[in-house]
CSV table of C-alpha atoms in Angstrom, one decimal:
chain,number,residue,atom,x,y,z
A,238,MET,CA,3.8,8.6,-30.5
A,239,SER,CA,0.7,10.6,-29.5
A,240,TYR,CA,-2.3,9.2,-27.6
A,241,ILE,CA,-5.5,11.2,-27.7
A,242,LYS,CA,-7.8,10.6,-24.7
A,243,THR,CA,-11.4,9.5,-25.3
A,244,GLU,CA,-14.3,11.6,-23.9
A,245,ALA,CA,-14.8,9.1,-21.1
A,246,GLU,CA,-11.1,9.3,-20.2
A,247,ILE,CA,-11.2,13.1,-20.2
A,248,ALA,CA,-14.2,13.0,-17.9
A,249,LEU,CA,-12.4,10.6,-15.6
A,250,LEU,CA,-9.3,12.8,-15.5
A,251,SER,CA,-11.5,15.8,-14.7
A,252,GLU,CA,-13.2,13.8,-11.8
A,253,GLY,CA,-9.8,12.6,-10.5
A,254,GLY,CA,-8.4,16.2,-10.8
A,255,LYS,CA,-11.3,17.5,-8.6
A,256,VAL,CA,-10.7,14.7,-6.1
A,257,ILE,CA,-7.0,15.3,-5.8
A,258,GLY,CA,-7.5,19.1,-5.7
A,259,GLY,CA,-9.8,18.7,-2.7
A,260,ILE,CA,-7.3,16.5,-1.0
A,261,LEU,CA,-4.5,19.0,-1.7
A,262,GLU,CA,-6.7,21.8,-0.2
A,263,THR,CA,-7.3,19.7,3.0
A,264,LEU,CA,-3.5,19.1,3.2
A,265,ALA,CA,-2.8,22.8,2.8
A,266,GLY,CA,-5.0,23.4,5.9
A,267,LEU,CA,-2.7,21.2,7.9
A,268,VAL,CA,0.4,23.4,7.2
A,269,ARG,CA,1.5,25.4,10.2
A,270,PRO,CA,4.6,25.9,12.3
A,271,GLY,CA,5.3,22.7,14.2
A,272,ALA,CA,3.6,20.4,11.7
A,273,SER,CA,5.4,17.2,10.7
A,274,THR,CA,5.7,16.5,7.0
A,275,ALA,CA,5.2,12.8,7.9
A,276,HIS,CA,1.8,13.6,9.4
A,277,ILE,CA,0.8,15.5,6.2
A,278,ASP,CA,2.0,12.5,4.2
A,279,THR,CA,0.0,10.0,6.3
A,280,THR,CA,-3.1,12.1,5.9
A,281,ALA,CA,-2.6,12.3,2.2
A,282,GLU,CA,-2.4,8.6,1.8
A,283,ARG,CA,-5.5,8.0,3.9
A,284,LEU,CA,-7.5,10.6,2.0
A,285,ILE,CA,-6.5,9.1,-1.4
A,286,LEU,CA,-7.4,5.6,-0.4
A,287,GLU,CA,-10.8,6.8,1.1
A,288,ALA,CA,-11.5,8.5,-2.2
A,289,GLY,CA,-11.0,5.3,-4.2
A,290,GLY,CA,-7.5,6.1,-5.5
A,291,THR,CA,-4.0,4.9,-4.8
A,292,PRO,CA,-0.9,7.1,-4.3
A,293,ALA,CA,1.0,7.6,-7.6
A,294,PHE,CA,4.4,8.3,-6.1
A,295,LYS,CA,4.6,5.7,-3.2
A,296,GLY,CA,6.5,2.7,-4.4
A,297,TYR,CA,7.5,4.3,-7.7
A,298,ARG,CA,10.9,3.2,-8.8
A,299,PRO,CA,12.3,4.6,-12.0
A,300,ARG,CA,14.7,2.5,-14.0
A,301,GLY,CA,18.2,2.5,-12.5
A,302,LEU,CA,17.2,3.3,-9.0
A,303,LYS,CA,17.3,0.6,-6.3
A,304,THR,CA,15.0,2.2,-3.8
A,305,PRO,CA,11.4,3.1,-4.6
A,306,PHE,CA,10.0,6.4,-3.5
A,307,PRO,CA,8.9,5.9,0.1
A,308,ALA,CA,6.0,8.4,0.5
A,309,THR,CA,2.6,9.5,-0.9
A,310,ILE,CA,3.6,13.2,-1.3
A,311,CYS,CA,6.8,15.0,-2.2
A,312,ALA,CA,7.4,17.4,0.7
A,313,SER,CA,9.9,20.1,-0.3
A,314,VAL,CA,10.8,22.8,2.2
A,315,ASN,CA,12.4,26.1,1.1
A,316,ALA,CA,15.5,25.4,-1.1
A,317,GLU,CA,14.5,21.8,-1.8
A,318,VAL,CA,13.4,22.1,-5.4
A,319,VAL,CA,11.4,18.9,-5.8
A,320,HIS,CA,11.0,15.4,-4.6
A,321,GLY,CA,11.6,16.1,-0.9
A,322,ILE,CA,10.8,13.1,1.3
A,323,PRO,CA,8.5,13.7,4.2
A,324,THR,CA,9.8,12.5,7.6
A,325,LYS,CA,8.9,12.8,11.3
A,326,GLU,CA,12.0,15.0,11.7
A,327,LYS,CA,11.1,17.4,9.0
A,328,ILE,CA,9.1,19.9,11.0
A,329,LEU,CA,7.7,23.1,9.4
A,330,LYS,CA,8.9,26.4,10.9
A,331,ASP,CA,7.5,29.9,10.8
A,332,GLY,CA,8.7,31.5,7.6
A,333,ASP,CA,9.1,28.3,5.6
A,334,LEU,CA,7.8,27.8,2.1
A,335,PHE,CA,6.4,24.2,1.9
A,336,THR,CA,5.5,22.6,-1.4
A,337,ILE,CA,3.2,19.6,-1.4
A,338,ASP,CA,3.4,17.6,-4.6
A,339,ILE,CA,0.8,14.8,-4.8
A,340,GLY,CA,-0.4,12.4,-7.4
A,341,MET,CA,-2.8,9.5,-7.6
A,342,GLN,CA,-4.2,6.8,-9.8
A,343,TYR,CA,-8.0,7.1,-9.9
A,344,PRO,CA,-10.1,5.1,-9.7
A,345,TYR,CA,-7.8,2.3,-8.5
A,346,ARG,CA,-8.9,-1.2,-9.5
A,347,LYS,CA,-6.0,-3.5,-8.8
A,348,LYS,CA,-4.5,-5.6,-11.7
A,349,GLU,CA,-1.8,-8.1,-11.1
A,350,SER,CA,1.5,-7.4,-12.7
A,351,LYS,CA,2.5,-9.7,-15.6
A,352,LYS,CA,6.2,-9.2,-14.9
A,353,GLY,CA,5.9,-10.0,-11.2
A,354,GLY,CA,6.5,-6.4,-10.2
A,355,ARG,CA,4.3,-4.0,-8.3
A,356,PRO,CA,0.6,-4.5,-8.9
A,357,SER,CA,-0.9,-1.9,-11.2
A,358,GLY,CA,-4.4,-0.4,-11.7
A,359,ASP,CA,-6.5,0.6,-14.6
A,360,GLY,CA,-7.3,4.2,-13.4
A,361,LEU,CA,-5.8,7.4,-14.8
A,362,PHE,CA,-3.2,9.5,-13.1
A,363,THR,CA,-3.6,13.1,-11.8
A,364,ASP,CA,-0.8,15.1,-10.3
A,365,THR,CA,-0.9,18.5,-8.7
A,366,ALA,CA,1.3,20.7,-6.4
A,367,LEU,CA,0.9,23.7,-4.2
A,368,THR,CA,3.4,25.9,-2.3
A,369,VAL,CA,2.0,27.0,1.0
A,370,PRO,CA,3.5,29.7,3.3
A,371,VAL,CA,4.2,28.5,6.8
A,372,GLY,CA,3.1,31.2,9.3
A,373,ARG,CA,4.5,34.6,8.6
A,374,ILE,CA,6.9,34.7,5.6
A,375,SER,CA,9.4,37.3,4.5
A,376,LYS,CA,8.7,40.0,1.9
A,377,GLU,CA,11.1,38.2,-0.4
A,378,ALA,CA,9.2,34.9,0.0
A,379,ARG,CA,5.9,36.6,-0.7
A,380,GLU,CA,7.4,38.2,-3.9
A,381,LEU,CA,8.8,34.8,-5.0
A,382,MET,CA,5.3,33.2,-4.6
A,383,ARG,CA,3.7,36.1,-6.5
A,384,VAL,CA,6.2,35.9,-9.4
A,385,THR,CA,6.0,32.1,-9.7
A,386,LYS,CA,2.1,32.2,-9.6
A,387,GLU,CA,2.2,34.8,-12.4
A,388,ALA,CA,4.7,32.6,-14.4
A,389,LEU,CA,2.3,29.7,-14.1
A,390,GLU,CA,-0.5,32.0,-15.4
A,391,ALA,CA,1.7,33.0,-18.3
A,392,GLY,CA,2.2,29.4,-19.2
A,393,ILE,CA,-1.5,28.6,-18.9
A,394,ALA,CA,-2.3,31.5,-21.2
A,395,VAL,CA,-0.5,29.9,-24.1
A,396,CYS,CA,-2.1,26.4,-23.7
A,397,ARG,CA,-4.2,26.0,-26.8
A,398,PRO,CA,-4.5,23.8,-29.8
A,399,GLY,CA,-1.4,24.0,-32.1
A,400,ASN,CA,1.0,25.1,-29.3
A,401,THR,CA,3.6,22.9,-27.9
A,402,VAL,CA,5.0,22.2,-24.4
A,403,ALA,CA,8.0,24.2,-25.6
A,404,ASP,CA,5.7,27.2,-26.1
A,405,ILE,CA,4.5,26.9,-22.5
A,406,GLY,CA,8.1,26.7,-21.2
A,407,LYS,CA,9.1,29.7,-23.3
A,408,ALA,CA,6.3,31.8,-21.9
A,409,ILE,CA,7.2,30.9,-18.4
A,410,GLU,CA,10.9,31.5,-18.8
A,411,GLN,CA,10.3,34.9,-20.5
A,412,TYR,CA,8.1,36.0,-17.7
A,413,VAL,CA,10.5,34.8,-15.0
A,414,HIS,CA,13.4,36.6,-16.6
A,415,SER,CA,11.4,39.8,-17.0
A,416,ARG,CA,10.9,39.9,-13.3
A,417,GLY,CA,14.5,40.4,-12.2
A,418,SER,CA,17.1,38.0,-10.8
A,419,TYR,CA,15.0,34.9,-10.8
A,420,GLY,CA,16.2,31.9,-12.7
A,421,ILE,CA,15.1,28.5,-14.0
A,422,VAL,CA,16.3,25.2,-12.6
A,423,ARG,CA,17.5,23.8,-15.9
A,424,GLU,CA,18.1,20.3,-14.6
A,425,LEU,CA,14.3,20.0,-14.1
A,426,CYS,CA,13.0,21.7,-17.2
A,427,GLY,CA,9.6,20.4,-18.1
A,428,HIS,CA,8.9,19.4,-14.5
């Protein structure tokens, strides 16, 4: 089933995207050796709430999982591919690559859940991520960041009417494979 957004919804998504993009930029400015991922997470939640949104990830519990996600951001360091949990003990070090993944529902106007679960809202969801170098990074890490950025650009280049998500994935995969020994994490395709 396909759902086409209205002009008003598209405008709201654009507004929410600008808000979350600004928040992500602020968070990136906090990334430095010695920074706690928990501090970045706390700041993210405060900024989202101040903007009139609510964190999309915090409290999210997919079917089959007993424990909901405990944080506002996913804080993945180095080899953590996605969904890293920020903690006071996860301290950034010189040379790390730190990915901040953040989502929000915007604007957030609380609605009570009919099934007795978590309250929901009537805003729309935006989600974005950024990998930030921590201090001085290695030549290999700089090259990885360059190749992945160019792979993203290759995927964006094929985003147009008539193309599918599979076309985007194919463009990204072809680009990555053309750049040497990089691979695709198959378990998270489409992520």
